[in-house]
mmCIF file of C-alpha atoms and ligand atoms in Angstrom:
data_model
loop_
_atom_site.group_PDB
_atom_site.id
_atom_site.type_symbol
_atom_site.label_atom_id
_atom_site.label_comp_id
_atom_site.label_asym_id
_atom_site.label_seq_id
_atom_site.Cartn_x
_atom_site.Cartn_y
_atom_site.Cartn_z
ATOM 1 C CA UNK A 25 292.159 0.339 -40.786
ATOM 2 C CA UNK A 26 292.429 -2.606 -38.720
ATOM 3 C CA UNK A 27 295.708 -1.863 -36.749
ATOM 4 C CA UNK A 28 297.147 0.730 -34.888
ATOM 5 C CA UNK A 29 300.625 0.878 -33.542
ATOM 6 C CA UNK A 30 301.644 3.587 -31.387
ATOM 7 C CA UNK A 31 304.944 4.434 -29.631
ATOM 8 C CA UNK A 32 304.645 6.040 -26.336
ATOM 9 C CA UNK A 33 306.592 6.199 -23.084
ATOM 10 C CA UNK A 34 303.051 6.451 -21.427
ATOM 11 C CA UNK A 35 301.460 3.117 -22.994
ATOM 12 C CA UNK A 36 298.836 2.833 -20.343
ATOM 13 C CA UNK A 37 297.975 6.503 -21.447
ATOM 14 C CA UNK A 38 296.910 5.063 -24.821
ATOM 15 C CA UNK A 39 296.029 1.576 -23.617
ATOM 16 C CA UNK A 40 293.202 3.826 -21.332
ATOM 17 C CA UNK A 41 291.434 4.766 -24.754
ATOM 18 C CA UNK A 42 290.548 0.994 -25.466
ATOM 19 C CA UNK A 43 287.525 0.896 -22.724
ATOM 20 C CA UNK A 44 286.025 4.403 -24.065
ATOM 21 C CA UNK A 45 283.222 5.071 -26.126
ATOM 22 C CA UNK A 46 282.674 4.036 -29.593
ATOM 23 C CA UNK A 47 286.254 3.961 -30.241
ATOM 24 C CA UNK A 48 286.948 1.935 -27.232
ATOM 25 C CA UNK A 49 284.206 -0.668 -28.101
ATOM 26 C CA UNK A 50 286.082 -0.800 -31.735
ATOM 27 C CA UNK A 51 289.324 -1.823 -30.204
ATOM 28 C CA UNK A 52 287.307 -3.770 -27.280
ATOM 29 C CA UNK A 53 285.732 -5.949 -30.099
ATOM 30 C CA UNK A 54 288.757 -6.222 -32.201
ATOM 31 C CA UNK A 55 287.838 -4.399 -35.431
ATOM 32 C CA UNK A 56 290.674 -2.458 -34.852
ATOM 33 C CA UNK A 57 293.600 -3.748 -32.952
ATOM 34 C CA UNK A 58 295.959 -1.565 -31.036
ATOM 35 C CA UNK A 59 299.503 -2.086 -29.948
ATOM 36 C CA UNK A 60 301.737 0.122 -27.679
ATOM 37 C CA UNK A 61 305.379 0.364 -27.915
ATOM 38 C CA UNK A 62 307.200 1.424 -25.304
ATOM 39 C CA UNK A 63 310.909 3.017 -26.159
ATOM 40 C CA UNK A 64 311.795 2.520 -22.952
ATOM 41 C CA UNK A 65 311.852 -1.670 -23.584
ATOM 42 C CA UNK A 66 314.727 -0.855 -25.884
ATOM 43 C CA UNK A 67 317.149 0.527 -23.719
ATOM 44 C CA UNK A 68 320.487 -1.015 -23.157
ATOM 45 C CA UNK A 69 321.945 0.562 -20.193
ATOM 46 C CA UNK A 70 320.887 -0.279 -16.778
ATOM 47 C CA UNK A 71 318.593 3.319 -15.980
ATOM 48 C CA UNK A 72 316.853 2.424 -18.996
ATOM 49 C CA UNK A 73 317.397 5.977 -20.286
ATOM 50 C CA UNK A 74 315.269 7.389 -23.231
ATOM 51 C CA UNK A 75 316.246 10.972 -23.029
ATOM 52 C CA UNK A 76 319.770 12.859 -22.696
ATOM 53 C CA UNK A 77 320.667 16.387 -22.612
ATOM 54 C CA UNK A 78 320.448 18.489 -25.931
ATOM 55 C CA UNK A 79 324.030 19.596 -27.887
ATOM 56 C CA UNK A 80 324.202 23.047 -27.925
ATOM 57 C CA UNK A 81 323.019 23.463 -23.988
ATOM 58 C CA UNK A 82 319.436 24.707 -23.532
ATOM 59 C CA UNK A 83 316.743 23.461 -21.324
ATOM 60 C CA UNK A 84 314.747 20.418 -21.627
ATOM 61 C CA UNK A 85 315.933 16.880 -22.718
ATOM 62 C CA UNK A 86 315.886 15.037 -25.898
ATOM 63 C CA UNK A 87 314.803 11.448 -26.851
ATOM 64 C CA UNK A 88 318.218 9.634 -27.465
ATOM 65 C CA UNK A 89 318.072 8.010 -31.017
ATOM 66 C CA UNK A 90 319.184 4.567 -30.695
ATOM 67 C CA UNK A 91 316.191 3.323 -28.190
ATOM 68 C CA UNK A 92 313.810 5.089 -30.265
ATOM 69 C CA UNK A 93 315.321 3.450 -33.505
ATOM 70 C CA UNK A 94 314.932 -0.098 -32.173
ATOM 71 C CA UNK A 95 311.849 0.372 -31.296
ATOM 72 C CA UNK A 96 310.557 1.801 -34.189
ATOM 73 C CA UNK A 97 312.007 -1.045 -36.513
ATOM 74 C CA UNK A 98 310.629 -3.545 -33.952
ATOM 75 C CA UNK A 99 307.334 -1.990 -35.034
ATOM 76 C CA UNK A 100 308.097 -1.884 -38.600
ATOM 77 C CA UNK A 101 309.045 -5.739 -38.272
ATOM 78 C CA UNK A 102 305.695 -7.011 -37.606
ATOM 79 C CA UNK A 103 302.630 -7.042 -40.237
ATOM 80 C CA UNK A 104 302.335 -5.193 -43.105
ATOM 81 C CA UNK A 105 304.032 -1.842 -44.150
ATOM 82 C CA UNK A 106 302.985 1.678 -43.371
ATOM 83 C CA UNK A 107 304.621 5.222 -42.888
ATOM 84 C CA UNK A 108 306.039 5.921 -39.366
ATOM 85 C CA UNK A 109 303.787 9.404 -38.979
ATOM 86 C CA UNK A 110 305.054 11.558 -36.111
ATOM 87 C CA UNK A 111 302.644 14.147 -33.933
ATOM 88 C CA UNK A 112 304.146 17.080 -33.877
ATOM 89 C CA UNK A 113 303.468 20.955 -34.657
ATOM 90 C CA UNK A 114 305.399 21.391 -37.607
ATOM 91 C CA UNK A 115 303.489 18.984 -39.550
ATOM 92 C CA UNK A 116 300.662 18.760 -41.554
ATOM 93 C CA UNK A 117 297.331 20.225 -39.843
ATOM 94 C CA UNK A 118 294.980 17.136 -39.379
ATOM 95 C CA UNK A 119 291.349 17.947 -41.089
ATOM 96 C CA UNK A 120 288.356 16.345 -42.732
ATOM 97 C CA UNK A 121 290.667 15.533 -45.851
ATOM 98 C CA UNK A 122 293.725 14.248 -43.558
ATOM 99 C CA UNK A 123 291.140 12.024 -41.566
ATOM 100 C CA UNK A 124 289.831 10.354 -44.633
ATOM 101 C CA UNK A 125 293.211 9.952 -46.100
ATOM 102 C CA UNK A 126 294.416 7.935 -42.799
ATOM 103 C CA UNK A 127 291.314 6.208 -42.647
ATOM 104 C CA UNK A 128 291.946 4.835 -45.632
ATOM 105 C CA UNK A 129 294.916 3.075 -44.203
ATOM 106 C CA UNK A 130 295.088 -0.401 -43.363
ATOM 107 C CA UNK A 131 297.694 0.399 -40.480
ATOM 108 C CA UNK A 132 298.591 3.430 -38.589
ATOM 109 C CA UNK A 133 302.177 3.844 -37.071
ATOM 110 C CA UNK A 134 301.696 6.863 -34.652
ATOM 111 C CA UNK A 135 305.249 8.533 -32.754
ATOM 112 C CA UNK A 136 304.453 10.022 -29.851
ATOM 113 C CA UNK A 137 307.245 12.039 -28.398
ATOM 114 C CA UNK A 138 308.005 13.986 -25.153
ATOM 115 C CA UNK A 139 310.647 16.216 -23.657
ATOM 116 C CA UNK A 140 311.854 18.743 -26.154
ATOM 117 C CA UNK A 141 311.329 16.517 -28.770
ATOM 118 C CA UNK A 142 313.329 13.462 -30.513
ATOM 119 C CA UNK A 143 316.473 13.743 -32.063
ATOM 120 C CA UNK A 144 316.523 15.106 -35.835
ATOM 121 C CA UNK A 145 318.344 11.771 -37.257
ATOM 122 C CA UNK A 146 315.484 9.537 -35.909
ATOM 123 C CA UNK A 147 313.117 11.918 -38.085
ATOM 124 C CA UNK A 148 315.487 12.074 -41.042
ATOM 125 C CA UNK A 149 315.737 8.154 -41.221
ATOM 126 C CA UNK A 150 312.977 6.377 -39.647
ATOM 127 C CA UNK A 151 309.686 8.999 -39.872
ATOM 128 C CA UNK A 152 307.945 9.332 -42.722
ATOM 129 C CA UNK A 153 305.488 11.950 -42.341
ATOM 130 C CA UNK A 154 304.589 14.438 -39.555
ATOM 131 C CA UNK A 155 300.944 15.281 -38.431
ATOM 132 C CA UNK A 156 299.526 18.213 -36.142
ATOM 133 C CA UNK A 157 296.472 18.845 -34.763
ATOM 134 C CA UNK A 158 296.680 22.461 -34.548
ATOM 135 C CA UNK A 159 298.798 25.168 -33.961
ATOM 136 C CA UNK A 160 299.740 24.911 -30.253
ATOM 137 C CA UNK A 161 302.420 23.306 -28.420
ATOM 138 C CA UNK A 162 301.570 20.025 -26.090
ATOM 139 C CA UNK A 163 303.452 18.173 -23.888
ATOM 140 C CA UNK A 164 303.679 14.794 -25.347
ATOM 141 C CA UNK A 165 302.259 13.799 -28.881
ATOM 142 C CA UNK A 166 300.002 11.456 -27.006
ATOM 143 C CA UNK A 167 297.222 14.043 -26.907
ATOM 144 C CA UNK A 168 297.584 14.531 -30.667
ATOM 145 C CA UNK A 169 297.506 10.478 -30.972
ATOM 146 C CA UNK A 170 294.392 10.276 -29.428
ATOM 147 C CA UNK A 171 292.617 12.671 -31.659
ATOM 148 C CA UNK A 172 293.865 11.111 -34.587
ATOM 149 C CA UNK A 173 293.198 7.680 -33.233
ATOM 150 C CA UNK A 174 289.603 8.953 -32.160
ATOM 151 C CA UNK A 175 288.841 10.825 -35.826
ATOM 152 C CA UNK A 176 289.797 7.901 -38.002
ATOM 153 C CA UNK A 177 288.253 4.988 -35.736
ATOM 154 C CA UNK A 178 285.219 6.546 -36.219
ATOM 155 C CA UNK A 179 285.263 6.812 -39.805
ATOM 156 C CA UNK A 180 285.225 2.919 -40.033
ATOM 157 C CA UNK A 181 282.371 1.440 -40.928
ATOM 158 C CA UNK A 182 280.144 -0.488 -38.718
ATOM 159 C CA UNK A 183 281.908 1.184 -35.486
ATOM 160 C CA UNK A 184 279.265 3.776 -35.366
ATOM 161 C CA UNK A 185 275.901 2.598 -34.498
ATOM 162 C CA UNK A 186 274.417 4.108 -37.107
ATOM 163 C CA UNK A 187 276.926 4.576 -40.297
ATOM 164 C CA UNK A 188 275.077 8.055 -41.655
ATOM 165 C CA UNK A 189 276.153 9.978 -38.642
ATOM 166 C CA UNK A 190 279.373 9.460 -39.505
ATOM 167 C CA UNK A 191 278.947 11.060 -43.099
ATOM 168 C CA UNK A 192 276.458 13.684 -41.374
ATOM 169 C CA UNK A 193 279.022 14.891 -38.944
ATOM 170 C CA UNK A 194 280.287 18.468 -39.162
ATOM 171 C CA UNK A 195 283.101 19.057 -42.386
ATOM 172 C CA UNK A 196 281.608 16.090 -44.470
ATOM 173 C CA UNK A 197 281.273 18.257 -47.603
ATOM 174 C CA UNK A 198 282.616 21.155 -45.742
ATOM 175 C CA UNK A 199 279.514 21.877 -43.023
ATOM 176 C CA UNK A 200 278.954 22.170 -39.965
ATOM 177 C CA UNK A 201 276.358 20.433 -38.303
ATOM 178 C CA UNK A 202 272.953 21.111 -37.584
ATOM 179 C CA UNK A 203 271.209 21.747 -33.965
ATOM 180 C CA UNK A 204 270.309 18.535 -32.098
ATOM 181 C CA UNK A 205 267.238 18.105 -29.810
ATOM 182 C CA UNK A 206 265.735 15.470 -27.451
ATOM 183 C CA UNK A 207 263.299 15.358 -24.821
ATOM 184 C CA UNK A 208 261.566 16.872 -23.699
ATOM 185 C CA UNK A 209 259.712 18.775 -26.375
ATOM 186 C CA UNK A 210 259.606 22.198 -24.153
ATOM 187 C CA UNK A 211 262.387 22.855 -21.771
ATOM 188 C CA UNK A 212 262.380 25.965 -19.464
ATOM 189 C CA UNK A 213 260.058 27.522 -21.819
ATOM 190 C CA UNK A 214 262.362 27.015 -24.981
ATOM 191 C CA UNK A 215 260.235 24.604 -27.495
ATOM 192 C CA UNK A 216 261.785 22.170 -29.841
ATOM 193 C CA UNK A 217 261.488 23.570 -33.712
ATOM 194 C CA UNK A 218 258.133 22.357 -34.736
ATOM 195 C CA UNK A 219 259.602 20.676 -37.977
ATOM 196 C CA UNK A 220 261.474 18.043 -35.965
ATOM 197 C CA UNK A 221 258.535 17.258 -34.710
ATOM 198 C CA UNK A 222 256.289 16.661 -37.571
ATOM 199 C CA UNK A 223 257.054 13.365 -38.855
ATOM 200 C CA UNK A 224 257.586 14.888 -42.354
ATOM 201 C CA UNK A 225 261.194 13.174 -42.875
ATOM 202 C CA UNK A 226 261.911 15.008 -46.395
ATOM 203 C CA UNK A 227 261.132 18.281 -44.833
ATOM 204 C CA UNK A 228 263.177 17.348 -41.368
ATOM 205 C CA UNK A 229 265.903 16.478 -43.843
ATOM 206 C CA UNK A 230 265.406 19.646 -45.612
ATOM 207 C CA UNK A 231 265.610 22.125 -42.302
ATOM 208 C CA UNK A 232 268.615 20.196 -41.689
ATOM 209 C CA UNK A 233 270.308 20.555 -44.635
ATOM 210 C CA UNK A 234 269.623 24.706 -44.732
ATOM 211 C CA UNK A 235 270.194 24.871 -40.803
ATOM 212 C CA UNK A 236 274.020 23.470 -41.327
ATOM 213 C CA UNK A 237 274.548 25.781 -44.223
ATOM 214 C CA UNK A 238 273.446 28.600 -42.067
ATOM 215 C CA UNK A 239 275.584 27.445 -39.466
ATOM 216 C CA UNK A 240 278.595 27.412 -42.083
ATOM 217 C CA UNK A 241 277.807 30.652 -43.340
ATOM 218 C CA UNK A 242 277.705 31.963 -39.726
ATOM 219 C CA UNK A 243 281.107 30.254 -38.367
ATOM 220 C CA UNK A 244 282.913 29.119 -41.353
ATOM 221 C CA UNK A 245 282.185 31.076 -44.284
ATOM 222 C CA UNK A 246 285.916 30.004 -45.251
ATOM 223 C CA UNK A 247 284.086 26.398 -45.309
ATOM 224 C CA UNK A 248 281.778 27.829 -48.053
ATOM 225 C CA UNK A 249 284.146 29.328 -50.029
ATOM 226 C CA UNK A 250 286.166 25.894 -50.374
ATOM 227 C CA UNK A 251 282.748 23.807 -50.774
ATOM 228 C CA UNK A 252 280.365 25.918 -52.417
ATOM 229 C CA UNK A 253 276.664 25.950 -52.042
ATOM 230 C CA UNK A 254 275.135 22.790 -53.870
ATOM 231 C CA UNK A 255 272.240 22.582 -56.231
ATOM 232 C CA UNK A 256 270.423 20.431 -53.335
ATOM 233 C CA UNK A 257 270.722 22.991 -50.510
ATOM 234 C CA UNK A 258 269.836 25.559 -52.695
ATOM 235 C CA UNK A 259 266.505 23.705 -53.330
ATOM 236 C CA UNK A 260 266.140 22.381 -49.944
ATOM 237 C CA UNK A 261 266.600 26.266 -48.638
ATOM 238 C CA UNK A 262 264.032 27.889 -51.407
ATOM 239 C CA UNK A 263 261.667 24.764 -50.340
ATOM 240 C CA UNK A 264 261.620 25.788 -46.784
ATOM 241 C CA UNK A 265 261.394 29.290 -47.209
ATOM 242 C CA UNK A 266 258.272 29.079 -49.764
ATOM 243 C CA UNK A 267 256.788 26.150 -46.773
ATOM 244 C CA UNK A 268 257.106 28.921 -44.246
ATOM 245 C CA UNK A 269 255.263 31.443 -46.068
ATOM 246 C CA UNK A 270 252.502 28.853 -46.768
HETATM 247 N N1 LIG B 23 299.938 20.683 -32.559
HETATM 248 C C1 LIG B 23 300.403 18.977 -32.238
HETATM 249 O O1 LIG B 23 299.767 18.040 -32.677
HETATM 250 C C2 LIG B 23 301.612 18.691 -31.318
HETATM 251 C C3 LIG B 23 301.866 17.180 -31.378
HETATM 252 C C4 LIG B 23 302.943 17.315 -30.397
HETATM 253 C C5 LIG B 23 303.463 18.394 -29.524
HETATM 254 N N2 LIG B 23 304.525 17.919 -28.625
HETATM 255 C C6 LIG B 23 305.691 16.637 -28.673
HETATM 256 C C7 LIG B 23 306.271 16.420 -29.777
HETATM 257 C C8 LIG B 23 307.276 16.369 -29.364
HETATM 258 C C9 LIG B 23 307.801 16.823 -28.368
HETATM 259 C C10 LIG B 23 306.281 17.142 -27.693
HETATM 260 N N3 LIG B 23 302.907 19.654 -29.300
HETATM 261 C C11 LIG B 23 301.992 19.961 -30.844
#
């Protein structure tokens, strides 16, 4: 991933992400270039109108096809070809596999709708796919685009300080994350598990694997069905058990 184009009526909303955290740094460094496009810049009328009343009546407004289409075509005219992805509740629900798929692309074009949605003919003629971040309705696609961008950018090599931390994250290999601790070793009478202070990195790794497996079994048995316990996990849990007994 080296370029992300976001089509939005609120470019300042999206631009604000440039200054935040690891994803902000990646964009500030230019590892990822972020380009915002506003359909309002592609209107022809003096009022620069991007929405209009829905045919068939009903509440709210619909995004007009022409300015949106011109905007999308301007985006497509630049740089390499890429699918146009609409963020909407009817789309494929984003999960780790979806993030990996999007992260493998050289370019993302994210279309953010507002109001009641965009004219269906734009979706039929210019949009290639629809992604959803979950089964709920948002007032705009921008929050969903921000989620997609964050999840995808952190997968890029070199973006996170410690590459392996992106690998250990929850959901890699269908596992939730292990518990995390930092100083002080005893806090409000609660101690950090002694294994983490042992300096025995092999044992610490086994403990982390076993904890992640335990949590996944407790919180997300569906993930266990999809990603069965591996030999490494079984061995780690077994060895830990024997050590505990020791
Ligand atoms: N679950 C989601 O990812 C999602 C995305 C966009 C949206 N609303 C947008 C879609 C067009 C007008 C507002 N609602 C929900």
